[in-house]
mmCIF file of C-alpha atoms in Angstrom:
data_model
loop_
_atom_site.group_PDB
_atom_site.id
_atom_site.type_symbol
_atom_site.label_atom_id
_atom_site.label_comp_id
_atom_site.label_asym_id
_atom_site.label_seq_id
_atom_site.Cartn_x
_atom_site.Cartn_y
_atom_site.Cartn_z
ATOM 1 C CA UNK V 260 -0.179 -0.134 -0.115
ATOM 2 C CA UNK V 261 1.489 3.732 -0.931
ATOM 3 C CA UNK V 262 2.012 6.404 1.513
ATOM 4 C CA UNK V 263 -1.138 8.030 -0.045
ATOM 5 C CA UNK V 264 -3.492 5.292 0.948
ATOM 6 C CA UNK V 265 -1.804 5.037 4.266
ATOM 7 C CA UNK V 266 -2.656 8.134 5.456
ATOM 8 C CA UNK V 267 -6.716 7.883 3.350
ATOM 9 C CA UNK V 268 -6.660 4.789 5.623
ATOM 10 C CA UNK V 269 -5.552 6.033 8.883
ATOM 11 C CA UNK V 270 -7.761 9.094 7.975
ATOM 12 C CA UNK V 271 -4.873 11.476 7.887
ATOM 13 C CA UNK V 272 -5.423 13.251 4.837
ATOM 14 C CA UNK V 273 -4.272 16.615 4.796
ATOM 15 C CA UNK V 274 -1.100 18.044 4.682
ATOM 16 C CA UNK V 275 -1.508 21.705 5.152
ATOM 17 C CA UNK V 276 -3.789 23.617 6.887
ATOM 18 C CA UNK V 277 -4.637 27.505 6.352
ATOM 19 C CA UNK V 278 -6.247 28.983 9.544
ATOM 20 C CA UNK V 279 -7.391 32.742 8.104
ATOM 21 C CA UNK V 280 -8.633 34.247 11.425
ATOM 22 C CA UNK V 281 -9.950 37.981 12.094
ATOM 23 C CA UNK V 282 -10.769 40.072 15.470
ATOM 24 C CA UNK V 283 -13.801 41.523 14.676
ATOM 25 C CA UNK V 284 -17.042 42.037 15.650
ATOM 26 C CA UNK V 285 -18.856 40.681 12.600
ATOM 27 C CA UNK V 286 -18.324 37.926 9.770
ATOM 28 C CA UNK V 287 -18.804 40.589 6.696
ATOM 29 C CA UNK V 288 -14.995 39.973 5.454
ATOM 30 C CA UNK V 289 -15.497 35.909 5.596
ATOM 31 C CA UNK V 290 -18.868 36.147 3.273
ATOM 32 C CA UNK V 291 -16.482 38.496 1.093
ATOM 33 C CA UNK V 292 -13.901 36.333 1.154
ATOM 34 C CA UNK V 293 -15.912 33.351 0.106
ATOM 35 C CA UNK V 294 -17.888 34.745 -2.408
ATOM 36 C CA UNK V 295 -14.074 35.626 -4.094
ATOM 37 C CA UNK V 296 -13.349 32.263 -3.670
ATOM 38 C CA UNK V 297 -16.058 31.210 -5.318
ATOM 39 C CA UNK V 298 -15.734 33.561 -8.325
ATOM 40 C CA UNK V 299 -11.712 32.873 -8.517
ATOM 41 C CA UNK V 300 -12.595 28.743 -7.891
ATOM 42 C CA UNK V 301 -9.849 29.550 -5.626
ATOM 43 C CA UNK V 302 -11.053 26.767 -3.406
ATOM 44 C CA UNK V 303 -10.682 23.300 -6.130
ATOM 45 C CA UNK V 304 -8.037 21.491 -4.214
ATOM 46 C CA UNK V 305 -9.038 22.124 -0.695
ATOM 47 C CA UNK V 306 -10.410 18.769 0.602
ATOM 48 C CA UNK V 307 -12.044 20.519 3.327
ATOM 49 C CA UNK V 308 -13.535 23.255 4.929
ATOM 50 C CA UNK V 309 -14.435 24.279 8.441
ATOM 51 C CA UNK V 310 -15.635 27.039 10.369
ATOM 52 C CA UNK V 311 -14.473 28.508 13.270
ATOM 53 C CA UNK V 312 -15.672 30.980 15.840
ATOM 54 C CA UNK V 313 -13.512 33.996 14.442
ATOM 55 C CA UNK V 314 -12.530 31.880 11.303
ATOM 56 C CA UNK V 315 -11.971 29.503 8.617
ATOM 57 C CA UNK V 316 -9.658 25.885 8.383
ATOM 58 C CA UNK V 317 -9.077 25.056 4.335
ATOM 59 C CA UNK V 318 -6.844 21.504 4.648
ATOM 60 C CA UNK V 319 -5.187 20.420 1.755
ATOM 61 C CA UNK V 320 -3.306 17.291 0.717
ATOM 62 C CA UNK V 321 0.106 18.804 -0.362
ATOM 63 C CA UNK V 322 2.001 22.264 0.949
ATOM 64 C CA UNK V 323 1.889 24.089 -2.166
ATOM 65 C CA UNK V 324 -1.485 24.022 -2.869
ATOM 66 C CA UNK V 325 -1.838 25.487 0.579
ATOM 67 C CA UNK V 326 0.389 28.166 -0.350
ATOM 68 C CA UNK V 327 -1.846 29.366 -3.468
ATOM 69 C CA UNK V 328 -4.833 29.707 -1.093
ATOM 70 C CA UNK V 329 -2.680 31.958 0.839
ATOM 71 C CA UNK V 330 -1.651 33.460 -2.251
ATOM 72 C CA UNK V 331 -4.614 33.980 -3.320
ATOM 73 C CA UNK V 332 -6.044 35.706 -0.068
ATOM 74 C CA UNK V 333 -2.838 38.185 0.403
ATOM 75 C CA UNK V 334 -3.791 38.877 -3.451
ATOM 76 C CA UNK V 335 -7.858 40.177 -2.081
ATOM 77 C CA UNK V 336 -7.324 41.553 2.268
ATOM 78 C CA UNK V 337 -4.691 43.126 3.425
ATOM 79 C CA UNK V 338 -3.181 40.265 5.658
ATOM 80 C CA UNK V 339 -0.602 39.049 7.403
ATOM 81 C CA UNK V 340 0.632 35.283 7.334
ATOM 82 C CA UNK V 341 2.628 33.437 9.719
ATOM 83 C CA UNK V 342 4.356 29.892 8.448
ATOM 84 C CA UNK V 343 4.784 26.873 10.793
ATOM 85 C CA UNK V 344 5.505 23.043 10.436
ATOM 86 C CA UNK V 345 5.267 19.928 12.829
ATOM 87 C CA UNK V 346 7.379 16.669 12.398
ATOM 88 C CA UNK V 347 4.815 14.050 12.116
ATOM 89 C CA UNK V 348 7.238 11.059 11.457
ATOM 90 C CA UNK V 349 11.098 9.964 10.197
ATOM 91 C CA UNK V 350 12.273 7.071 8.219
ATOM 92 C CA UNK V 351 15.722 6.899 9.660
ATOM 93 C CA UNK V 352 16.922 4.252 7.567
ATOM 94 C CA UNK V 353 15.546 6.592 3.832
ATOM 95 C CA UNK V 354 15.948 9.755 6.078
ATOM 96 C CA UNK V 355 12.770 10.529 4.485
ATOM 97 C CA UNK V 356 11.181 13.106 6.934
ATOM 98 C CA UNK V 357 6.815 14.050 6.917
ATOM 99 C CA UNK V 358 5.407 16.831 8.336
ATOM 100 C CA UNK V 359 2.048 19.150 8.530
ATOM 101 C CA UNK V 360 2.346 22.698 7.724
ATOM 102 C CA UNK V 361 0.838 25.687 8.942
ATOM 103 C CA UNK V 362 0.024 29.012 8.036
ATOM 104 C CA UNK V 363 -1.591 31.304 9.956
ATOM 105 C CA UNK V 364 -3.266 34.823 8.396
ATOM 106 C CA UNK V 365 -4.889 37.485 10.212
ATOM 107 C CA UNK V 366 -6.750 39.887 7.926
ATOM 108 C CA UNK V 367 -7.033 43.332 9.002
ATOM 109 C CA UNK V 368 -9.615 44.052 12.264
ATOM 110 C CA UNK V 369 -12.132 46.106 9.943
ATOM 111 C CA UNK V 370 -14.885 45.930 7.538
ATOM 112 C CA UNK V 371 -17.157 48.205 6.008
ATOM 113 C CA UNK V 372 -18.222 51.390 8.059
ATOM 114 C CA UNK V 373 -16.459 50.768 10.798
ATOM 115 C CA UNK V 374 -14.640 54.013 11.898
ATOM 116 C CA UNK V 375 -10.160 54.679 13.384
ATOM 117 C CA UNK V 376 -8.749 56.269 14.411
ATOM 118 C CA UNK V 377 -5.556 57.533 12.416
ATOM 119 C CA UNK V 378 -1.676 57.428 14.883
ATOM 120 C CA UNK V 379 -0.869 61.252 13.618
ATOM 121 C CA UNK V 380 2.112 59.817 11.538
ATOM 122 C CA UNK V 381 -0.283 57.942 9.253
ATOM 123 C CA UNK V 382 -2.268 61.057 8.543
ATOM 124 C CA UNK V 383 0.935 62.967 7.485
ATOM 125 C CA UNK V 384 1.650 59.890 4.841
ATOM 126 C CA UNK V 385 -2.145 59.937 3.288
ATOM 127 C CA UNK V 386 -2.315 63.932 2.579
ATOM 128 C CA UNK V 387 -3.162 65.436 6.393
ATOM 129 C CA UNK V 388 -5.934 63.402 6.552
ATOM 130 C CA UNK V 389 -8.180 64.072 9.356
ATOM 131 C CA UNK V 390 -7.750 61.123 11.719
ATOM 132 C CA UNK V 391 -11.437 59.836 12.089
ATOM 133 C CA UNK V 392 -12.627 58.313 8.577
ATOM 134 C CA UNK V 393 -15.024 55.795 7.915
ATOM 135 C CA UNK V 394 -13.802 52.941 6.481
ATOM 136 C CA UNK V 395 -15.480 52.646 3.106
ATOM 137 C CA UNK V 396 -14.681 49.108 2.001
ATOM 138 C CA UNK V 397 -11.447 46.349 2.732
ATOM 139 C CA UNK V 398 -10.127 44.815 -0.950
ATOM 140 C CA UNK V 399 -7.014 44.164 -1.447
ATOM 141 C CA UNK V 400 -6.648 48.299 0.147
ATOM 142 C CA UNK V 401 -8.176 49.895 3.022
ATOM 143 C CA UNK V 402 -10.243 52.513 1.436
ATOM 144 C CA UNK V 403 -11.214 55.371 3.931
ATOM 145 C CA UNK V 404 -12.666 58.646 3.927
ATOM 146 C CA UNK V 405 -12.631 61.905 6.031
ATOM 147 C CA UNK V 406 -16.088 62.637 6.371
ATOM 148 C CA UNK V 407 -14.825 66.411 7.001
ATOM 149 C CA UNK V 408 -13.108 66.884 3.575
ATOM 150 C CA UNK V 409 -14.853 64.764 1.165
ATOM 151 C CA UNK V 410 -11.032 63.507 1.249
ATOM 152 C CA UNK V 411 -10.241 60.202 0.163
ATOM 153 C CA UNK V 412 -7.001 57.601 0.859
ATOM 154 C CA UNK V 413 -6.689 53.865 0.418
ATOM 155 C CA UNK V 414 -4.393 52.473 3.001
ATOM 156 C CA UNK V 415 -1.930 48.912 1.643
ATOM 157 C CA UNK V 416 -1.609 45.844 3.612
ATOM 158 C CA UNK V 417 2.238 46.694 4.951
ATOM 159 C CA UNK V 418 1.165 50.246 5.268
ATOM 160 C CA UNK V 419 -1.143 49.270 7.884
ATOM 161 C CA UNK V 420 0.795 46.426 9.964
ATOM 162 C CA UNK V 421 3.594 48.893 10.181
ATOM 163 C CA UNK V 422 1.121 51.055 11.663
ATOM 164 C CA UNK V 423 -1.688 49.516 13.062
ATOM 165 C CA UNK V 424 -4.906 50.343 13.917
ATOM 166 C CA UNK V 425 -8.174 49.253 15.641
ATOM 167 C CA UNK V 426 -12.023 50.674 15.238
ATOM 168 C CA UNK V 427 -13.509 52.670 17.655
ATOM 169 C CA UNK V 428 -17.267 51.862 16.197
ATOM 170 C CA UNK V 429 -18.328 49.169 14.190
ATOM 171 C CA UNK V 430 -21.311 49.110 12.656
ATOM 172 C CA UNK V 431 -24.104 47.326 15.100
ATOM 173 C CA UNK V 432 -23.464 50.246 17.252
ATOM 174 C CA UNK V 433 -25.316 52.142 14.297
ATOM 175 C CA UNK V 434 -28.139 54.675 15.506
ATOM 176 C CA UNK V 435 -31.102 55.942 13.442
ATOM 177 C CA UNK V 436 -31.210 59.700 13.172
ATOM 178 C CA UNK V 437 -33.781 61.854 11.278
ATOM 179 C CA UNK V 438 -31.472 65.195 9.104
ATOM 180 C CA UNK V 439 -33.531 68.019 10.155
ATOM 181 C CA UNK V 440 -31.994 70.403 7.930
ATOM 182 C CA UNK V 441 -28.930 69.771 5.346
ATOM 183 C CA UNK V 442 -26.137 73.285 3.685
ATOM 184 C CA UNK V 443 -24.114 72.447 1.006
ATOM 185 C CA UNK V 444 -20.797 73.086 1.260
ATOM 186 C CA UNK V 445 -19.725 75.831 -1.511
ATOM 187 C CA UNK V 446 -16.556 75.512 -2.684
ATOM 188 C CA UNK V 447 -14.948 78.186 -0.963
ATOM 189 C CA UNK V 448 -16.335 77.091 2.144
ATOM 190 C CA UNK V 449 -14.474 73.665 1.552
ATOM 191 C CA UNK V 450 -10.974 72.974 2.513
ATOM 192 C CA UNK V 451 -7.948 72.265 1.134
ATOM 193 C CA UNK V 452 -4.278 73.243 2.118
ATOM 194 C CA UNK V 453 -0.913 72.170 -0.020
ATOM 195 C CA UNK V 454 0.083 68.587 0.395
ATOM 196 C CA UNK V 455 -3.383 67.636 0.227
ATOM 197 C CA UNK V 456 -4.369 64.288 -0.579
ATOM 198 C CA UNK V 457 -7.204 63.253 -3.690
ATOM 199 C CA UNK V 458 -10.816 64.406 -2.801
ATOM 200 C CA UNK V 459 -13.889 62.163 -4.117
ATOM 201 C CA UNK V 460 -15.746 63.721 -6.640
ATOM 202 C CA UNK V 461 -18.357 60.862 -5.987
ATOM 203 C CA UNK V 462 -19.563 62.485 -2.280
ATOM 204 C CA UNK V 463 -20.763 66.061 -1.465
ATOM 205 C CA UNK V 464 -19.664 67.749 1.840
ATOM 206 C CA UNK V 465 -22.367 69.365 4.097
ATOM 207 C CA UNK V 466 -23.566 70.468 7.332
ATOM 208 C CA UNK V 467 -26.333 69.117 8.542
ATOM 209 C CA UNK V 468 -28.611 69.242 11.625
ATOM 210 C CA UNK V 469 -30.031 66.140 12.967
ATOM 211 C CA UNK V 470 -32.183 64.656 16.103
ATOM 212 C CA UNK V 471 -32.066 60.999 17.108
ATOM 213 C CA UNK V 472 -34.992 58.603 15.387
ATOM 214 C CA UNK V 473 -36.120 57.788 19.233
ATOM 215 C CA UNK V 474 -36.014 61.503 20.344
ATOM 216 C CA UNK V 475 -38.238 62.963 16.952
ATOM 217 C CA UNK V 476 -40.949 64.820 18.551
ATOM 218 C CA UNK V 477 -39.213 65.552 21.625
ATOM 219 C CA UNK V 478 -37.884 68.568 23.202
ATOM 220 C CA UNK V 479 -34.472 68.536 22.122
ATOM 221 C CA UNK V 480 -31.692 70.547 19.293
ATOM 222 C CA UNK V 481 -31.158 68.981 16.647
ATOM 223 C CA UNK V 482 -27.316 68.415 16.864
ATOM 224 C CA UNK V 483 -24.811 69.999 14.638
ATOM 225 C CA UNK V 484 -22.162 68.131 11.728
ATOM 226 C CA UNK V 485 -20.571 67.480 8.868
ATOM 227 C CA UNK V 486 -20.719 64.815 6.158
ATOM 228 C CA UNK V 487 -19.549 63.473 3.260
ATOM 229 C CA UNK V 488 -23.451 62.284 1.997
ATOM 230 C CA UNK V 489 -24.770 65.639 0.644
ATOM 231 C CA UNK V 490 -25.648 64.144 -2.409
ATOM 232 C CA UNK V 491 -27.571 61.109 -1.151
ATOM 233 C CA UNK V 492 -29.309 62.920 1.882
ATOM 234 C CA UNK V 493 -32.146 65.589 2.183
ATOM 235 C CA UNK V 494 -34.028 67.407 4.936
ATOM 236 C CA UNK V 495 -36.763 64.343 6.304
ATOM 237 C CA UNK V 496 -35.052 61.137 5.653
ATOM 238 C CA UNK V 497 -32.759 59.021 8.307
ATOM 239 C CA UNK V 498 -29.722 58.593 7.728
ATOM 240 C CA UNK V 499 -27.879 55.552 10.314
ATOM 241 C CA UNK V 500 -24.264 56.995 11.857
ATOM 242 C CA UNK V 501 -22.608 57.043 15.319
ATOM 243 C CA UNK V 502 -22.826 59.049 18.711
ATOM 244 C CA UNK V 503 -19.484 59.507 19.410
ATOM 245 C CA UNK V 504 -20.158 61.860 21.900
ATOM 246 C CA UNK V 505 -21.504 59.753 24.668
ATOM 247 C CA UNK V 506 -19.340 56.862 23.624
ATOM 248 C CA UNK V 507 -16.946 55.242 25.826
ATOM 249 C CA UNK V 508 -13.920 54.573 23.286
ATOM 250 C CA UNK V 509 -10.686 53.479 25.082
ATOM 251 C CA UNK V 510 -8.246 54.151 22.469
ATOM 252 C CA UNK V 511 -4.779 55.520 22.634
ATOM 253 C CA UNK V 512 -5.084 56.958 18.829
ATOM 254 C CA UNK V 513 -9.003 58.861 20.452
ATOM 255 C CA UNK V 514 -7.130 59.410 23.315
ATOM 256 C CA UNK V 515 -4.338 61.936 22.199
ATOM 257 C CA UNK V 516 -7.085 64.075 20.017
ATOM 258 C CA UNK V 517 -8.414 67.853 21.327
ATOM 259 C CA UNK V 518 -12.202 67.147 21.690
ATOM 260 C CA UNK V 519 -13.174 69.797 19.953
ATOM 261 C CA UNK V 520 -11.791 67.767 16.514
ATOM 262 C CA UNK V 521 -14.747 64.947 17.589
ATOM 263 C CA UNK V 522 -18.066 65.212 16.069
ATOM 264 C CA UNK V 523 -20.759 64.583 18.436
ATOM 265 C CA UNK V 524 -22.403 62.792 15.290
ATOM 266 C CA UNK V 525 -20.499 60.705 12.599
ATOM 267 C CA UNK V 526 -22.746 59.971 9.726
ATOM 268 C CA UNK V 527 -22.226 56.910 7.840
ATOM 269 C CA UNK V 528 -25.167 56.065 5.057
ATOM 270 C CA UNK V 529 -28.790 56.505 3.933
ATOM 271 C CA UNK V 530 -31.254 54.591 5.587
ATOM 272 C CA UNK V 531 -33.030 53.023 3.178
ATOM 273 C CA UNK V 532 -36.552 51.795 5.226
ATOM 274 C CA UNK V 533 -37.608 48.876 6.173
ATOM 275 C CA UNK V 534 -34.877 45.793 6.319
ATOM 276 C CA UNK V 535 -37.328 43.115 6.169
ATOM 277 C CA UNK V 536 -39.451 45.128 3.036
ATOM 278 C CA UNK V 537 -36.020 44.997 0.940
ATOM 279 C CA UNK V 538 -35.460 41.432 1.691
ATOM 280 C CA UNK V 539 -38.350 40.227 0.262
ATOM 281 C CA UNK V 540 -38.327 42.530 -2.827
ATOM 282 C CA UNK V 541 -34.721 40.681 -3.414
ATOM 283 C CA UNK V 542 -34.352 38.968 -6.714
ATOM 284 C CA UNK V 543 -31.047 37.644 -7.128
ATOM 285 C CA UNK V 544 -28.981 35.353 -4.544
ATOM 286 C CA UNK V 545 -25.472 33.999 -3.921
ATOM 287 C CA UNK V 546 -23.834 30.899 -4.509
ATOM 288 C CA UNK V 547 -21.755 29.328 -1.570
ATOM 289 C CA UNK V 548 -18.716 27.144 -0.476
ATOM 290 C CA UNK V 549 -20.570 25.005 2.145
ATOM 291 C CA UNK V 550 -23.509 24.777 3.883
ATOM 292 C CA UNK V 551 -22.136 24.953 7.075
ATOM 293 C CA UNK V 552 -20.699 28.071 6.681
ATOM 294 C CA UNK V 553 -23.528 29.558 6.726
ATOM 295 C CA UNK V 554 -26.055 28.029 9.707
ATOM 296 C CA UNK V 555 -28.478 29.421 10.896
ATOM 297 C CA UNK V 556 -28.855 31.460 7.410
ATOM 298 C CA UNK V 557 -32.288 32.854 8.182
ATOM 299 C CA UNK V 558 -33.367 36.396 8.610
ATOM 300 C CA UNK V 559 -31.604 36.383 11.590
ATOM 301 C CA UNK V 560 -28.351 36.243 10.308
ATOM 302 C CA UNK V 561 -27.634 39.790 10.708
ATOM 303 C CA UNK V 562 -24.582 39.777 9.082
ATOM 304 C CA UNK V 563 -25.164 37.744 6.124
ATOM 305 C CA UNK V 564 -28.032 40.289 5.412
ATOM 306 C CA UNK V 565 -26.218 43.360 6.744
ATOM 307 C CA UNK V 566 -23.008 41.865 4.240
ATOM 308 C CA UNK V 567 -26.574 41.580 1.308
ATOM 309 C CA UNK V 568 -27.086 45.104 1.875
ATOM 310 C CA UNK V 569 -23.446 46.314 1.382
ATOM 311 C CA UNK V 570 -23.841 44.935 -2.085
ATOM 312 C CA UNK V 571 -26.592 46.652 -3.202
ATOM 313 C CA UNK V 572 -25.996 50.580 -2.055
ATOM 314 C CA UNK V 573 -22.593 50.184 -3.414
ATOM 315 C CA UNK V 574 -21.680 48.725 -6.434
ATOM 316 C CA UNK V 575 -17.835 49.478 -6.273
ATOM 317 C CA UNK V 576 -18.142 46.441 -3.878
ATOM 318 C CA UNK V 577 -20.014 44.206 -5.647
ATOM 319 C CA UNK V 578 -17.709 44.242 -8.858
ATOM 320 C CA UNK V 579 -15.612 41.487 -7.155
ATOM 321 C CA UNK V 580 -18.523 39.341 -6.889
ATOM 322 C CA UNK V 581 -21.137 37.149 -9.234
ATOM 323 C CA UNK V 582 -24.874 37.670 -8.500
ATOM 324 C CA UNK V 583 -26.891 35.033 -9.825
ATOM 325 C CA UNK V 584 -30.605 36.027 -10.561
ATOM 326 C CA UNK V 585 -33.172 34.243 -7.955
ATOM 327 C CA UNK V 586 -35.970 32.111 -10.485
ATOM 328 C CA UNK V 587 -37.856 31.456 -7.416
ATOM 329 C CA UNK V 588 -38.352 34.377 -5.949
ATOM 330 C CA UNK V 589 -42.307 35.672 -5.626
ATOM 331 C CA UNK V 590 -42.931 39.414 -6.307
ATOM 332 C CA UNK V 591 -44.174 41.570 -4.170
ATOM 333 C CA UNK V 592 -45.095 44.819 -3.655
ATOM 334 C CA UNK V 593 -42.632 47.485 -3.214
ATOM 335 C CA UNK V 594 -44.114 50.212 -1.908
ATOM 336 C CA UNK V 595 -42.391 50.131 1.546
ATOM 337 C CA UNK V 596 -38.840 50.864 -0.040
ATOM 338 C CA UNK V 597 -37.463 53.750 -0.700
ATOM 339 C CA UNK V 598 -37.664 54.558 -4.430
ATOM 340 C CA UNK V 599 -34.264 56.204 -4.209
ATOM 341 C CA UNK V 600 -32.899 52.965 -3.109
ATOM 342 C CA UNK V 601 -29.665 51.454 -5.671
ATOM 343 C CA UNK V 602 -30.654 48.437 -7.213
ATOM 344 C CA UNK V 603 -29.046 45.389 -8.817
ATOM 345 C CA UNK V 604 -29.802 45.284 -12.087
ATOM 346 C CA UNK V 605 -30.074 42.715 -14.407
ATOM 347 C CA UNK V 606 -27.417 43.098 -16.487
ATOM 348 C CA UNK V 607 -24.922 42.679 -13.226
ATOM 349 C CA UNK V 608 -27.057 39.262 -12.825
ATOM 350 C CA UNK V 609 -25.897 35.834 -13.923
ATOM 351 C CA UNK V 610 -28.510 32.994 -14.797
ATOM 352 C CA UNK V 611 -28.517 30.418 -12.152
ATOM 353 C CA UNK V 612 -26.907 27.113 -13.722
ATOM 354 C CA UNK V 613 -27.848 24.039 -11.691
ATOM 355 C CA UNK V 614 -24.131 23.664 -10.612
ATOM 356 C CA UNK V 615 -23.860 21.190 -6.891
ATOM 357 C CA UNK V 616 -21.895 22.458 -4.052
ATOM 358 C CA UNK V 617 -18.360 20.473 -4.203
ATOM 359 C CA UNK V 618 -18.488 18.088 -1.644
ATOM 360 C CA UNK V 619 -16.358 18.718 1.352
ATOM 361 C CA UNK V 620 -14.040 15.543 3.211
ATOM 362 C CA UNK V 621 -14.403 15.565 6.272
ATOM 363 C CA UNK V 622 -11.528 16.386 8.398
#
């Protein structure tokens, strides 16, 4: 019996393991990674996939196959990787050594719509951008925008791990606000200076006055803040944001800032009405690698549904994702849905081919 057959009989299939981990409060990055793996068929040599509390484990029959997966993940997400090997057995007569290899991957602890406070040294490298920025999306680089000026920047994996920082707010802390008034900044009112970085031409900076949705109708004064969402907001709209003024954040970079430079409210994105109605009206779907990665994939799985909302609202975010028509979806009344809600067009959808998911061997 050959070595491969011996390992098979001993239930010792895998020789290399890729551990993917992220210290974050949601799993949206892993749902995005899953779609990239499916699109590029990067899991073709995978023996098995096991979901873990804070990530995924990929098992391979050879070190080379594992290295290919590491290289793929490195090309689509900002990560750092450590490599180790463990001696399993060796033959003193033939001088043959058998190892099991482990690649430990850590993804940056950031996700779309998080707010971060950058180290002072890094803000100077990025064109003197404001320290408090919004994470627009996390792809092969970290895309940030300064709501105060509309300035944008991309942070590579190398730059991030040289100057690491953590989110000060995450999407689970978003609060609903109602826009009471909005004033678009005129050109001469915009902040500009020599050496300033790139300013987004897709966003409009505006002064906006908001009140909490839960306090609407009460005797409270509107809170002023500056936002990059002037192109889509109008009085009466509902917008999601973070209440930085009343939050208790432990962050070394934030503690070094003047209190007056920290906004009381940081607006993140427009709220497009009841989410359950949006989900019922969704006429598209995504493929999955394995059912065990989506245990509890129902309306209660907020991380996954938030990921689908992100795809719907951000065309740039869904460029690398294969989206399929859902032929089984029953048409529903869309009167409760904001007509300005970004939609995924039929031109962006692929026909759903009946292809069974690849069965993964138990490991």
